[in-house]
Amino acid sequence: MSPPANSLPANSPLANSPLANSPLATVGSPMTAQQVLDREFLEVRARVLKIAATLDRIDRSAAPAADAGRMEQIRQGLQILLSDAPDRARQVQMLFSLPYRSDWPQQLGVPLENRG
Amino acid sequence: MDYFDPHIHMVSRTTDDYATLARMGCVGMSEPAFWAGFDRGSAASFRDYFRQLTEFERSRAANYGIAHYTWLCINAKEAENVELSREVIAMIPEFLERPNVLGIGEIGLNKNTKNESIVFLEHLDVAAKYDELVLIHTPHLHDKYLGTRMILDMLVKDARLKPQRVLVDHVEEHTIGEVLDRGFWAGMTLYPVSKCTPARAADMVEQFGTERLCVNSAGDWGPSQPTAVPNFIFEMRRRGHSEATIRKIVYENPLTFFRQCRRFQFAPRL
């Protein structure tokens, strides 16, 4: 791959993310952090409240208990939100994704060689 | 602002939707062949569907000054039936030279199965044989990452296909980087339930730039908004992005991708 057209500076919050070596020219946000917060605060507050109310509802609901695996996924997702990582959306997506294995063609019996 | 919706299922929409989209600046759209919400029972059903896509929808859109283009395939949700899929794939070439056909699509995976993979590869054979553009559906929710990686594996192993002639749709935060880094086009589908919101799409533009990136509405028979692309334009404007940046994503990029199709003709508004 050719050298990045816009390598991120070492002190960029994205410097350690998969975006750091992308050859793509980013656009960046025209808004300041305070402007983003001002615009989004009420919506984020409402969403946090919705999650809290949902967890409360699960706790006070009758048996059988909620599926432990999915509840653990939700807890891990909330931990990602509390981190300082620059790519929390990508990390949450990965948390809720099936894993990839490069030997899937052999596992499924789908020949990929000798095409074209 | 004039815009294209490169992925919208207008057979599921009313004529009033065409009028609304025209008023909001839609000058062109492309409609991939899709699942009808139920599995069709015969190749004859697909023949009628392909006629609808290449004849009726084209004229319905033209009544509102919208150029309608389409893509042909049997969708991944029906690909478990390999026998039916092969009958439909064999029928595709007789429709390929119709003037509003852009290529093969939306092909891809749904539950990432062996049969879906086989049918996907056989669609790629048609695209390679007839030198057609390809539009790709990637799975949703927990299947998306695995399915997208499987699709990319199948694409890069096929030397007949040029990445710049393939658009991988429904990308999200965890799949967009790899699609663009490998030289493919990427589409962000704006959807109220799964897929992506206008705000998250704008976030990805800010992080990944505007090259080889499009947005679309899907606008199908399920919960969806055919006006999602104007919603994205509005979100970008609210953030202070330039008209040139927005126009590149919603107008110039789809045109650049579509112009690789030898049949594609479009007259911009004067």
GROMACS .gro file of C-alpha atoms in nm:
model
  386
    1MET     CA    1   0.000   0.000   0.000
    2SER     CA    2   0.124   0.350  -0.080
    3PRO     CA    3   0.233   0.581   0.202
    4PRO     CA    4  -0.050   0.751   0.386
    5ALA     CA    5  -0.165   1.070   0.219
    6ASN     CA    6  -0.245   1.221   0.553
    7SER     CA    7  -0.063   1.035   0.828
    8LEU     CA    8  -0.203   1.134   1.162
    9PRO     CA    9   0.027   1.314   1.404
   10ALA     CA   10   0.160   1.103   1.693
   11ASN     CA   11  -0.046   1.298   1.944
   12SER     CA   12  -0.371   1.248   1.752
   13PRO     CA   13  -0.639   1.060   1.947
   14LEU     CA   14  -0.664   0.832   1.645
   15ALA     CA   15  -0.290   0.762   1.625
   16ASN     CA   16  -0.327   0.410   1.762
   17SER     CA   17  -0.646   0.322   1.576
   18PRO     CA   18  -0.680   0.134   1.246
   19LEU     CA   19  -0.731   0.472   1.083
   20ALA     CA   20  -0.378   0.581   1.163
   21ASN     CA   21  -0.224   0.423   0.854
   22SER     CA   22  -0.512   0.474   0.616
   23PRO     CA   23  -0.417   0.631   0.282
   24LEU     CA   24  -0.756   0.799   0.274
   25ALA     CA   25  -0.782   1.175   0.316
   26THR     CA   26  -1.002   1.241   0.617
   27VAL     CA   27  -1.242   1.533   0.621
   28GLY     CA   28  -1.242   1.599   0.995
   29SER     CA   29  -1.514   1.762   1.200
   30PRO     CA   30  -1.586   2.132   1.147
   31MET     CA   31  -1.739   2.152   1.496
   32THR     CA   32  -1.556   2.203   1.823
   33ALA     CA   33  -1.585   1.945   2.097
   34GLN     CA   34  -1.800   2.186   2.298
   35GLN     CA   35  -2.031   2.241   2.002
   36VAL     CA   36  -2.073   1.867   1.958
   37LEU     CA   37  -2.148   1.823   2.326
   38ASP     CA   38  -2.395   2.113   2.328
   39ARG     CA   39  -2.578   1.962   2.036
   40GLU     CA   40  -2.579   1.602   2.153
   41PHE     CA   41  -2.605   1.632   2.534
   42LEU     CA   42  -2.981   1.593   2.570
   43GLU     CA   43  -2.994   1.304   2.325
   44VAL     CA   44  -2.708   1.122   2.497
   45ARG     CA   45  -2.871   1.187   2.835
   46ALA     CA   46  -3.195   1.038   2.704
   47ARG     CA   47  -3.017   0.731   2.568
   48VAL     CA   48  -2.826   0.670   2.891
   49LEU     CA   49  -3.154   0.700   3.077
   50LYS     CA   50  -3.318   0.453   2.839
   51ILE     CA   51  -3.042   0.199   2.899
   52ALA     CA   52  -3.070   0.248   3.276
   53ALA     CA   53  -3.446   0.202   3.270
   54THR     CA   54  -3.413  -0.109   3.052
   55LEU     CA   55  -3.160  -0.268   3.289
   56ASP     CA   56  -3.390  -0.185   3.583
   57ARG     CA   57  -3.683  -0.345   3.399
   58ILE     CA   58  -3.483  -0.661   3.334
   59ASP     CA   59  -3.382  -0.681   3.701
   60ARG     CA   60  -3.734  -0.652   3.836
   61SER     CA   61  -3.893  -0.885   3.580
   62ALA     CA   62  -4.003  -1.236   3.666
   63ALA     CA   63  -3.807  -1.554   3.594
   64PRO     CA   64  -3.667  -1.699   3.378
   65ALA     CA   65  -3.361  -1.479   3.407
   66ALA     CA   66  -3.233  -1.286   3.108
   67ASP     CA   67  -2.985  -1.466   2.881
   68ALA     CA   68  -2.648  -1.440   3.059
   69GLY     CA   69  -2.443  -1.423   2.740
   70ARG     CA   70  -2.625  -1.126   2.598
   71MET     CA   71  -2.630  -0.950   2.936
   72GLU     CA   72  -2.253  -0.991   2.951
   73GLN     CA   73  -2.223  -0.844   2.602
   74ILE     CA   74  -2.418  -0.541   2.719
   75ARG     CA   75  -2.191  -0.502   3.022
   76GLN     CA   76  -1.882  -0.523   2.800
   77GLY     CA   77  -2.036  -0.269   2.565
   78LEU     CA   78  -2.087  -0.027   2.851
   79GLN     CA   79  -1.724  -0.078   2.955
   80ILE     CA   80  -1.615   0.022   2.604
   81LEU     CA   81  -1.816   0.343   2.635
   82LEU     CA   82  -1.635   0.426   2.958
   83SER     CA   83  -1.292   0.386   2.798
   84ASP     CA   84  -1.087   0.662   2.634
   85ALA     CA   85  -1.045   0.464   2.311
   86PRO     CA   86  -1.075   0.676   1.994
   87ASP     CA   87  -1.280   0.414   1.807
   88ARG     CA   88  -1.547   0.313   2.056
   89ALA     CA   89  -1.813   0.271   1.786
   90ARG     CA   90  -1.594   0.023   1.597
   91GLN     CA   91  -1.515  -0.164   1.920
   92VAL     CA   92  -1.883  -0.194   2.010
   93GLN     CA   93  -1.955  -0.322   1.659
   94MET     CA   94  -1.685  -0.586   1.699
   95LEU     CA   95  -1.819  -0.689   2.039
   96PHE     CA   96  -2.154  -0.775   1.880
   97SER     CA   97  -2.000  -0.948   1.575
   98LEU     CA   98  -1.933  -1.312   1.493
   99PRO     CA   99  -1.559  -1.378   1.466
  100TYR     CA  100  -1.387  -1.421   1.129
  101ARG     CA  101  -1.164  -1.719   1.050
  102SER     CA  102  -0.950  -1.715   0.739
  103ASP     CA  103  -1.004  -2.089   0.686
  104TRP     CA  104  -1.377  -2.047   0.632
  105PRO     CA  105  -1.356  -2.173   0.268
  106GLN     CA  106  -1.217  -2.506   0.393
  107GLN     CA  107  -1.466  -2.519   0.681
  108LEU     CA  108  -1.762  -2.461   0.448
  109GLY     CA  109  -1.621  -2.653   0.154
  110VAL     CA  110  -1.619  -2.355  -0.081
  111PRO     CA  111  -1.321  -2.367  -0.324
  112LEU     CA  112  -1.176  -2.022  -0.391
  113GLU     CA  113  -0.861  -2.121  -0.576
  114ASN     CA  114  -0.819  -2.112  -0.954
  115ARG     CA  115  -1.088  -1.851  -1.005
  116GLY     CA  116  -1.006  -1.613  -1.289
  117MET     CA  117  -2.904   2.003  -0.382
  118ASP     CA  118  -2.929   1.752  -0.667
  119TYR     CA  119  -2.849   1.403  -0.544
  120PHE     CA  120  -2.848   1.036  -0.640
  121ASP     CA  121  -2.981   0.756  -0.423
  122PRO     CA  122  -2.764   0.463  -0.537
  123HIS     CA  123  -2.960   0.197  -0.347
  124ILE     CA  124  -3.336   0.226  -0.314
  125HIS     CA  125  -3.607  -0.035  -0.371
  126MET     CA  126  -3.873   0.169  -0.546
  127VAL     CA  127  -4.093  -0.129  -0.631
  128SER     CA  128  -4.184  -0.111  -0.261
  129ARG     CA  129  -4.266   0.260  -0.269
  130THR     CA  130  -4.567   0.460  -0.381
  131THR     CA  131  -4.574   0.708  -0.666
  132ASP     CA  132  -4.611   0.978  -0.401
  133ASP     CA  133  -4.261   0.883  -0.285
  134TYR     CA  134  -4.127   0.954  -0.633
  135ALA     CA  135  -4.289   1.298  -0.616
  136THR     CA  136  -4.144   1.365  -0.269
  137LEU     CA  137  -3.795   1.255  -0.370
  138ALA     CA  138  -3.806   1.471  -0.684
  139ARG     CA  139  -3.903   1.773  -0.475
  140MET     CA  140  -3.611   1.702  -0.238
  141GLY     CA  141  -3.356   1.705  -0.522
  142CYS     CA  142  -3.333   1.341  -0.628
  143VAL     CA  143  -3.231   1.334  -0.994
  144GLY     CA  144  -3.126   0.970  -1.020
  145MET     CA  145  -3.145   0.641  -0.837
  146SER     CA  146  -3.036   0.283  -0.876
  147GLU     CA  147  -3.249  -0.008  -0.764
  148PRO     CA  148  -3.085  -0.342  -0.692
  149ALA     CA  149  -3.283  -0.663  -0.728
  150PHE     CA  150  -3.403  -0.760  -0.382
  151TRP     CA  151  -3.592  -1.009  -0.171
  152ALA     CA  152  -3.968  -0.961  -0.197
  153GLY     CA  153  -4.031  -1.042   0.170
  154PHE     CA  154  -4.115  -1.399   0.077
  155ASP     CA  155  -3.928  -1.662  -0.125
  156ARG     CA  156  -4.040  -1.667  -0.488
  157GLY     CA  157  -4.129  -2.005  -0.624
  158SER     CA  158  -4.002  -1.999  -0.979
  159ALA     CA  159  -3.765  -1.832  -1.223
  160ALA     CA  160  -4.073  -1.698  -1.403
  161SER     CA  161  -4.139  -1.473  -1.103
  162PHE     CA  162  -3.795  -1.324  -1.147
  163ARG     CA  163  -3.853  -1.270  -1.519
  164ASP     CA  164  -4.155  -1.055  -1.432
  165TYR     CA  165  -3.955  -0.879  -1.159
  166PHE     CA  166  -3.671  -0.798  -1.401
  167ARG     CA  167  -3.927  -0.656  -1.644
  168GLN     CA  168  -4.067  -0.441  -1.364
  169LEU     CA  169  -3.717  -0.314  -1.282
  170THR     CA  170  -3.616  -0.246  -1.642
  171GLU     CA  171  -3.947  -0.119  -1.781
  172PHE     CA  172  -4.214  -0.009  -1.537
  173GLU     CA  173  -4.004   0.154  -1.265
  174ARG     CA  174  -3.795   0.333  -1.525
  175SER     CA  175  -4.102   0.498  -1.675
  176ARG     CA  176  -4.261   0.565  -1.334
  177ALA     CA  177  -3.947   0.752  -1.225
  178ALA     CA  178  -3.921   0.941  -1.553
  179ASN     CA  179  -4.261   1.097  -1.488
  180TYR     CA  180  -4.095   1.286  -1.203
  181GLY     CA  181  -3.773   1.373  -1.382
  182ILE     CA  182  -3.576   1.101  -1.202
  183ALA     CA  183  -3.338   0.874  -1.395
  184HIS     CA  184  -3.392   0.515  -1.280
  185TYR     CA  185  -3.120   0.250  -1.308
  186THR     CA  186  -3.119  -0.107  -1.184
  187TRP     CA  187  -2.913  -0.414  -1.095
  188LEU     CA  188  -3.005  -0.778  -1.155
  189CYS     CA  189  -2.957  -1.092  -0.946
  190ILE     CA  190  -3.124  -1.334  -0.711
  191ASN     CA  191  -3.082  -1.195  -0.362
  192ALA     CA  192  -2.880  -1.377  -0.095
  193LYS     CA  193  -3.194  -1.441   0.109
  194GLU     CA  194  -3.318  -1.672  -0.167
  195ALA     CA  195  -2.978  -1.822  -0.245
  196GLU     CA  196  -3.025  -2.125  -0.021
  197ASN     CA  197  -3.223  -2.265  -0.313
  198VAL     CA  198  -2.924  -2.323  -0.541
  199GLU     CA  199  -3.130  -2.484  -0.818
  200LEU     CA  200  -3.364  -2.185  -0.845
  201SER     CA  201  -3.068  -1.948  -0.814
  202ARG     CA  202  -2.897  -2.111  -1.112
  203GLU     CA  203  -3.213  -2.078  -1.321
  204VAL     CA  204  -3.231  -1.707  -1.239
  205ILE     CA  205  -2.859  -1.649  -1.298
  206ALA     CA  206  -2.891  -1.817  -1.639
  207MET     CA  207  -3.169  -1.572  -1.727
  208ILE     CA  208  -2.979  -1.254  -1.631
  209PRO     CA  209  -2.781  -1.213  -1.958
  210GLU     CA  210  -3.095  -1.165  -2.165
  211PHE     CA  211  -3.169  -0.849  -1.961
  212LEU     CA  212  -2.816  -0.710  -1.935
  213GLU     CA  213  -2.829  -0.489  -2.243
  214ARG     CA  214  -3.143  -0.307  -2.136
  215PRO     CA  215  -3.054   0.063  -2.114
  216ASN     CA  216  -3.106   0.117  -1.741
  217VAL     CA  217  -2.916  -0.192  -1.622
  218LEU     CA  218  -2.593  -0.106  -1.437
  219GLY     CA  219  -2.472  -0.458  -1.360
  220ILE     CA  220  -2.506  -0.747  -1.116
  221GLY     CA  221  -2.651  -0.680  -0.773
  222GLU     CA  222  -2.724  -0.670  -0.494
  223ILE     CA  223  -2.542  -0.998  -0.451
  224GLY     CA  224  -2.375  -1.105  -0.129
  225LEU     CA  225  -2.436  -1.303   0.186
  226ASN     CA  226  -2.714  -1.310   0.442
  227LYS     CA  227  -2.636  -1.585   0.695
  228ASN     CA  228  -2.288  -1.660   0.557
  229THR     CA  229  -2.368  -2.014   0.444
  230LYS     CA  230  -2.209  -2.245   0.189
  231ASN     CA  231  -2.500  -2.216  -0.054
  232GLU     CA  232  -2.501  -1.837  -0.033
  233SER     CA  233  -2.126  -1.839  -0.105
  234ILE     CA  234  -2.168  -2.068  -0.407
  235VAL     CA  235  -2.445  -1.853  -0.554
  236PHE     CA  236  -2.241  -1.539  -0.488
  237LEU     CA  237  -1.944  -1.684  -0.676
  238GLU     CA  238  -2.164  -1.785  -0.969
  239HIS     CA  239  -2.297  -1.429  -0.989
  240LEU     CA  240  -1.936  -1.307  -0.998
  241ASP     CA  241  -1.876  -1.540  -1.293
  242VAL     CA  242  -2.155  -1.364  -1.484
  243ALA     CA  243  -2.015  -1.023  -1.393
  244ALA     CA  244  -1.668  -1.125  -1.512
  245LYS     CA  245  -1.793  -1.289  -1.832
  246TYR     CA  246  -2.002  -0.986  -1.937
  247ASP     CA  247  -1.770  -0.720  -1.787
  248GLU     CA  248  -2.040  -0.584  -1.556
  249LEU     CA  249  -2.024  -0.362  -1.249
  250VAL     CA  250  -2.107  -0.534  -0.919
  251LEU     CA  251  -2.316  -0.408  -0.626
  252ILE     CA  252  -2.274  -0.606  -0.304
  253HIS     CA  253  -2.506  -0.661  -0.010
  254THR     CA  254  -2.333  -0.729   0.320
  255PRO     CA  255  -2.520  -0.901   0.606
  256HIS     CA  256  -2.664  -0.719   0.903
  257LEU     CA  257  -2.606  -0.714   1.278
  258HIS     CA  258  -2.383  -0.989   1.419
  259ASP     CA  259  -2.333  -1.150   1.075
  260LYS     CA  260  -2.196  -0.834   0.912
  261TYR     CA  261  -1.828  -0.848   1.005
  262LEU     CA  262  -1.783  -1.217   0.923
  263GLY     CA  263  -1.989  -1.189   0.605
  264THR     CA  264  -1.805  -0.882   0.483
  265ARG     CA  265  -1.468  -1.049   0.538
  266MET     CA  266  -1.589  -1.359   0.352
  267ILE     CA  267  -1.712  -1.144   0.062
  268LEU     CA  268  -1.381  -0.956   0.045
  269ASP     CA  269  -1.195  -1.288   0.041
  270MET     CA  270  -1.403  -1.407  -0.253
  271LEU     CA  271  -1.356  -1.078  -0.440
  272VAL     CA  272  -0.980  -1.045  -0.399
  273LYS     CA  273  -0.923  -1.409  -0.501
  274ASP     CA  274  -1.086  -1.337  -0.838
  275ALA     CA  275  -0.833  -1.167  -1.064
  276ARG     CA  276  -1.101  -1.095  -1.325
  277LEU     CA  277  -1.270  -0.835  -1.105
  278LYS     CA  278  -1.133  -0.484  -1.061
  279PRO     CA  279  -1.200  -0.338  -0.715
  280GLN     CA  280  -1.291   0.001  -0.860
  281ARG     CA  281  -1.581  -0.166  -1.043
  282VAL     CA  282  -1.732  -0.313  -0.724
  283LEU     CA  283  -1.937  -0.126  -0.462
  284VAL     CA  284  -1.968  -0.297  -0.123
  285ASP     CA  285  -2.284  -0.172   0.045
  286HIS     CA  286  -2.415  -0.142   0.402
  287VAL     CA  287  -2.068  -0.073   0.548
  288GLU     CA  288  -2.049   0.035   0.911
  289GLU     CA  289  -1.775   0.140   1.149
  290HIS     CA  290  -1.614  -0.204   1.168
  291THR     CA  291  -1.618  -0.282   0.794
  292ILE     CA  292  -1.569   0.046   0.608
  293GLY     CA  293  -1.191   0.066   0.657
  294GLU     CA  294  -1.110  -0.270   0.504
  295VAL     CA  295  -1.346  -0.218   0.209
  296LEU     CA  296  -1.190   0.117   0.118
  297ASP     CA  297  -0.833   0.009   0.190
  298ARG     CA  298  -0.870  -0.276  -0.061
  299GLY     CA  299  -0.976  -0.033  -0.332
  300PHE     CA  300  -1.348  -0.105  -0.344
  301TRP     CA  301  -1.626   0.152  -0.334
  302ALA     CA  302  -1.829   0.161  -0.013
  303GLY     CA  303  -2.193   0.244   0.049
  304MET     CA  304  -2.343   0.354   0.379
  305THR     CA  305  -2.709   0.260   0.411
  306LEU     CA  306  -2.915   0.493   0.628
  307TYR     CA  307  -3.178   0.297   0.811
  308PRO     CA  308  -3.391   0.352   1.119
  309VAL     CA  309  -3.345   0.003   1.273
  310SER     CA  310  -3.026  -0.174   1.163
  311LYS     CA  311  -2.743  -0.041   0.949
  312CYS     CA  312  -2.647   0.325   0.995
  313THR     CA  313  -2.792   0.664   1.092
  314PRO     CA  314  -2.723   0.991   0.907
  315ALA     CA  315  -2.513   1.111   1.204
  316ARG     CA  316  -2.296   0.797   1.209
  317ALA     CA  317  -2.256   0.819   0.832
  318ALA     CA  318  -2.135   1.177   0.871
  319ASP     CA  319  -1.893   1.055   1.141
  320MET     CA  320  -1.750   0.802   0.897
  321VAL     CA  321  -1.708   1.069   0.628
  322GLU     CA  322  -1.515   1.279   0.879
  323GLN     CA  323  -1.288   0.984   0.960
  324PHE     CA  324  -1.251   0.816   0.620
  325GLY     CA  325  -1.289   1.104   0.375
  326THR     CA  326  -1.503   1.130   0.064
  327GLU     CA  327  -1.321   0.907  -0.186
  328ARG     CA  328  -1.518   0.607  -0.317
  329LEU     CA  329  -1.790   0.661  -0.058
  330CYS     CA  330  -2.167   0.690  -0.117
  331VAL     CA  331  -2.480   0.705   0.097
  332ASN     CA  332  -2.817   0.551   0.023
  333SER     CA  333  -3.157   0.496   0.181
  334ALA     CA  334  -3.241   0.131   0.095
  335GLY     CA  335  -3.602   0.253   0.097
  336ASP     CA  336  -3.752  -0.093   0.090
  337TRP     CA  337  -4.077  -0.255   0.208
  338GLY     CA  338  -3.962  -0.266   0.573
  339PRO     CA  339  -3.920   0.023   0.818
  340SER     CA  340  -3.708   0.261   0.611
  341GLN     CA  341  -3.699   0.621   0.497
  342PRO     CA  342  -3.674   0.695   0.125
  343THR     CA  343  -3.575   1.050   0.222
  344ALA     CA  344  -3.270   0.934   0.420
  345VAL     CA  345  -3.017   1.086   0.177
  346PRO     CA  346  -3.163   1.439   0.221
  347ASN     CA  347  -3.149   1.372   0.596
  348PHE     CA  348  -2.777   1.300   0.557
  349ILE     CA  349  -2.732   1.622   0.356
  350PHE     CA  350  -2.906   1.813   0.634
  351GLU     CA  351  -2.687   1.652   0.901
  352MET     CA  352  -2.370   1.741   0.709
  353ARG     CA  353  -2.485   2.102   0.667
  354ARG     CA  354  -2.570   2.134   1.035
  355ARG     CA  355  -2.214   2.031   1.117
  356GLY     CA  356  -2.075   2.297   0.885
  357HIS     CA  357  -1.943   2.081   0.603
  358SER     CA  358  -1.903   2.252   0.267
  359GLU     CA  359  -2.153   2.209  -0.013
  360ALA     CA  360  -1.869   2.073  -0.227
  361THR     CA  361  -1.795   1.797   0.026
  362ILE     CA  362  -2.160   1.700   0.050
  363ARG     CA  363  -2.214   1.713  -0.326
  364LYS     CA  364  -1.918   1.484  -0.386
  365ILE     CA  365  -2.072   1.211  -0.172
  366VAL     CA  366  -2.434   1.236  -0.280
  367TYR     CA  367  -2.392   1.330  -0.648
  368GLU     CA  368  -2.044   1.313  -0.796
  369ASN     CA  369  -1.939   0.980  -0.642
  370PRO     CA  370  -2.241   0.781  -0.761
  371LEU     CA  371  -2.200   0.931  -1.108
  372THR     CA  372  -1.830   0.844  -1.116
  373PHE     CA  373  -1.905   0.484  -1.020
  374PHE     CA  374  -2.200   0.445  -1.258
  375ARG     CA  375  -2.010   0.597  -1.554
  376GLN     CA  376  -1.793   0.286  -1.559
  377CYS     CA  377  -2.095   0.103  -1.702
  378ARG     CA  378  -2.082   0.116  -2.083
  379ARG     CA  379  -2.461   0.160  -2.104
  380PHE     CA  380  -2.485   0.442  -1.850
  381GLN     CA  381  -2.626   0.766  -1.982
  382PHE     CA  382  -2.726   1.064  -1.770
  383ALA     CA  383  -2.798   1.426  -1.859
  384PRO     CA  384  -2.732   1.660  -1.565
  385ARG     CA  385  -2.988   1.932  -1.505
  386LEU     CA  386  -2.902   2.257  -1.681
   0.00000   0.00000   0.00000
